[in-house]
mmCIF file of C-alpha atoms in Angstrom:
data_model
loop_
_atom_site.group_PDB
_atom_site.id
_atom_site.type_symbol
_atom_site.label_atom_id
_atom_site.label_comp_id
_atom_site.label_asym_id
_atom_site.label_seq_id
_atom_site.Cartn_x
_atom_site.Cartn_y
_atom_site.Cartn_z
ATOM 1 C CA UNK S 21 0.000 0.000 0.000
ATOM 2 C CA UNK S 22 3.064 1.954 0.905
ATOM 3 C CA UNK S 23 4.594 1.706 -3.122
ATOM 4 C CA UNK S 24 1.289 2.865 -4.644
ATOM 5 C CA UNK S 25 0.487 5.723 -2.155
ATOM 6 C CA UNK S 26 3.957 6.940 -3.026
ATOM 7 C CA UNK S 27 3.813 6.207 -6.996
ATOM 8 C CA UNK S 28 0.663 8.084 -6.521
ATOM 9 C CA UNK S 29 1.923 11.606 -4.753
ATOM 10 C CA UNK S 30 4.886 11.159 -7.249
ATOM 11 C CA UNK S 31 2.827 11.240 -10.154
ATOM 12 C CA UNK S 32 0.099 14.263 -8.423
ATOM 13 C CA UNK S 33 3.133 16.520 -7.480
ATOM 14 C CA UNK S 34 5.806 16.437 -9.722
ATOM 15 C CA UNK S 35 4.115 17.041 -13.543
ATOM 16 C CA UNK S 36 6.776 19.150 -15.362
ATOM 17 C CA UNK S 37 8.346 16.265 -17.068
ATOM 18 C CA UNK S 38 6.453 13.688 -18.730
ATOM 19 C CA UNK S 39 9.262 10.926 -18.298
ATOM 20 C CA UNK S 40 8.298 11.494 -14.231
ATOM 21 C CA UNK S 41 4.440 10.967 -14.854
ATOM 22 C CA UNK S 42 5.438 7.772 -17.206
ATOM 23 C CA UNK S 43 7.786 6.719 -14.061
ATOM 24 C CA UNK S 44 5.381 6.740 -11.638
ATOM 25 C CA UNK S 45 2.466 5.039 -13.227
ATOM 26 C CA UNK S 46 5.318 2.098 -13.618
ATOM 27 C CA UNK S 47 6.220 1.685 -10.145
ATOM 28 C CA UNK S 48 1.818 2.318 -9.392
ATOM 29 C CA UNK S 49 1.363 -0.719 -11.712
ATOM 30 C CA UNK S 50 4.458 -2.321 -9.900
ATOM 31 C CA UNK S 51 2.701 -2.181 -6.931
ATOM 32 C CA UNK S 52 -0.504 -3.361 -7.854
ATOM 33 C CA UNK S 53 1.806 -6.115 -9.517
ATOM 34 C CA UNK S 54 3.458 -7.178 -6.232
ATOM 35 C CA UNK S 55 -0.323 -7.015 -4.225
ATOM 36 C CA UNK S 56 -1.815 -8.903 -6.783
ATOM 37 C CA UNK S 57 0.862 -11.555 -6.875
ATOM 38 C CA UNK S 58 1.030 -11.955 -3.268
ATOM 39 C CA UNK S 59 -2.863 -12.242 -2.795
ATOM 40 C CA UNK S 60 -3.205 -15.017 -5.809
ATOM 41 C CA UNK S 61 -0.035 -16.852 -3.982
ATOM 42 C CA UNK S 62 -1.433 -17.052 -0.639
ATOM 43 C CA UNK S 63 -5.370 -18.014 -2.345
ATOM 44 C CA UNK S 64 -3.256 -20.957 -3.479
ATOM 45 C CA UNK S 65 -4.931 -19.652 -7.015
ATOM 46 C CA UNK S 66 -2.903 -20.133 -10.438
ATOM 47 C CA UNK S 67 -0.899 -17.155 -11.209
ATOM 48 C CA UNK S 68 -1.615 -17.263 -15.061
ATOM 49 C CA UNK S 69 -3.419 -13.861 -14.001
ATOM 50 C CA UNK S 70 -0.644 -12.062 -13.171
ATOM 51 C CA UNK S 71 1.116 -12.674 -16.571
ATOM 52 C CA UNK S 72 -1.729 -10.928 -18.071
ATOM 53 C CA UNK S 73 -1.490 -8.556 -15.947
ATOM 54 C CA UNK S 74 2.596 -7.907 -16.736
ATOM 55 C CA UNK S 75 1.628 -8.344 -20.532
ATOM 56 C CA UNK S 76 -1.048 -5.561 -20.472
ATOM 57 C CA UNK S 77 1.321 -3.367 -18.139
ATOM 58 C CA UNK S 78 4.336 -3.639 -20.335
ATOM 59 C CA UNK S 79 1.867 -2.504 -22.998
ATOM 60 C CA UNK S 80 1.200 0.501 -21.503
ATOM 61 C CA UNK S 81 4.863 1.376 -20.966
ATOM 62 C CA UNK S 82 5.336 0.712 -24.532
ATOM 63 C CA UNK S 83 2.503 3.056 -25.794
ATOM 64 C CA UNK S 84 3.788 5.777 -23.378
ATOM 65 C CA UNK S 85 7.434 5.517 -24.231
ATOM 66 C CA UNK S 86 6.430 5.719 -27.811
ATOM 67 C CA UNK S 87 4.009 8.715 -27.009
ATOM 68 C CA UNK S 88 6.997 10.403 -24.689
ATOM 69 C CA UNK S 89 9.521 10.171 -28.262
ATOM 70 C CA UNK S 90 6.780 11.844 -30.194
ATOM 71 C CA UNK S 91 6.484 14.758 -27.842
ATOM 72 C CA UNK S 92 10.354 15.066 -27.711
ATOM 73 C CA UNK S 93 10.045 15.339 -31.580
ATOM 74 C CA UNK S 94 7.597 17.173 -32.005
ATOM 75 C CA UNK S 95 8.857 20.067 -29.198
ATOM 76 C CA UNK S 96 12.277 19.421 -28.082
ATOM 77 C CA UNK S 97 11.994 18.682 -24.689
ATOM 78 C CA UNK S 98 9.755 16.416 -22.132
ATOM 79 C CA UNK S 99 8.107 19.605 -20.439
ATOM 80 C CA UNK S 100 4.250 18.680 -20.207
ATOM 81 C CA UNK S 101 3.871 22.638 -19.402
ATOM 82 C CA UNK S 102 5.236 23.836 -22.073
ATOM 83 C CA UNK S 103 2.884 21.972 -24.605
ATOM 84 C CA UNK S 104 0.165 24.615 -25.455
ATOM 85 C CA UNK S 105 -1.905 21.508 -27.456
ATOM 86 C CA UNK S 106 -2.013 20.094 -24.124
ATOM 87 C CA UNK S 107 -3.794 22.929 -22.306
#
């Protein structure tokens, strides 16, 4: 509970560079990861979930990575503030 709460006032407080935001949904997916695999572990439950889970996560750092390089392209830097398509 400790890793997400953190992921999540990383990711509420600190939105000037988009490589930070990207960052902290990671380690908030990490976290859910880790609860996730612990619960299904002690349920004595297959953990074929999980995989899914990692597949779908790694997915999502994939499509923001490649959104993240587009940015950079397109403005030079990883500043979400100074993006005025954003706002």
């Amino acid at each position: 509970m400790f890793m997400y709460l953190s992921g999540m006032a990383v990711f509420l407080f600190s939105f000037n560079h988009f490589l930070f935001v990207l960052l902290s949904l990671e380690f908030m997916m990490l976290a859910i990861f880790l609860f996730l695999f612990f619960l299904l572990s002690m349920m004595m439950i297959n953990l074929f979930f999980s995989m899914i889970y990692l597949t779908m996560v790694v997915c999502e750092g994939v499509l923001g990575l490649s959104i993240m390089v587009s940015v950079i392209r397109f403005s030079g830097n990883d500043n979400l503030m100074s993006l005025s398509s954003l706002w």
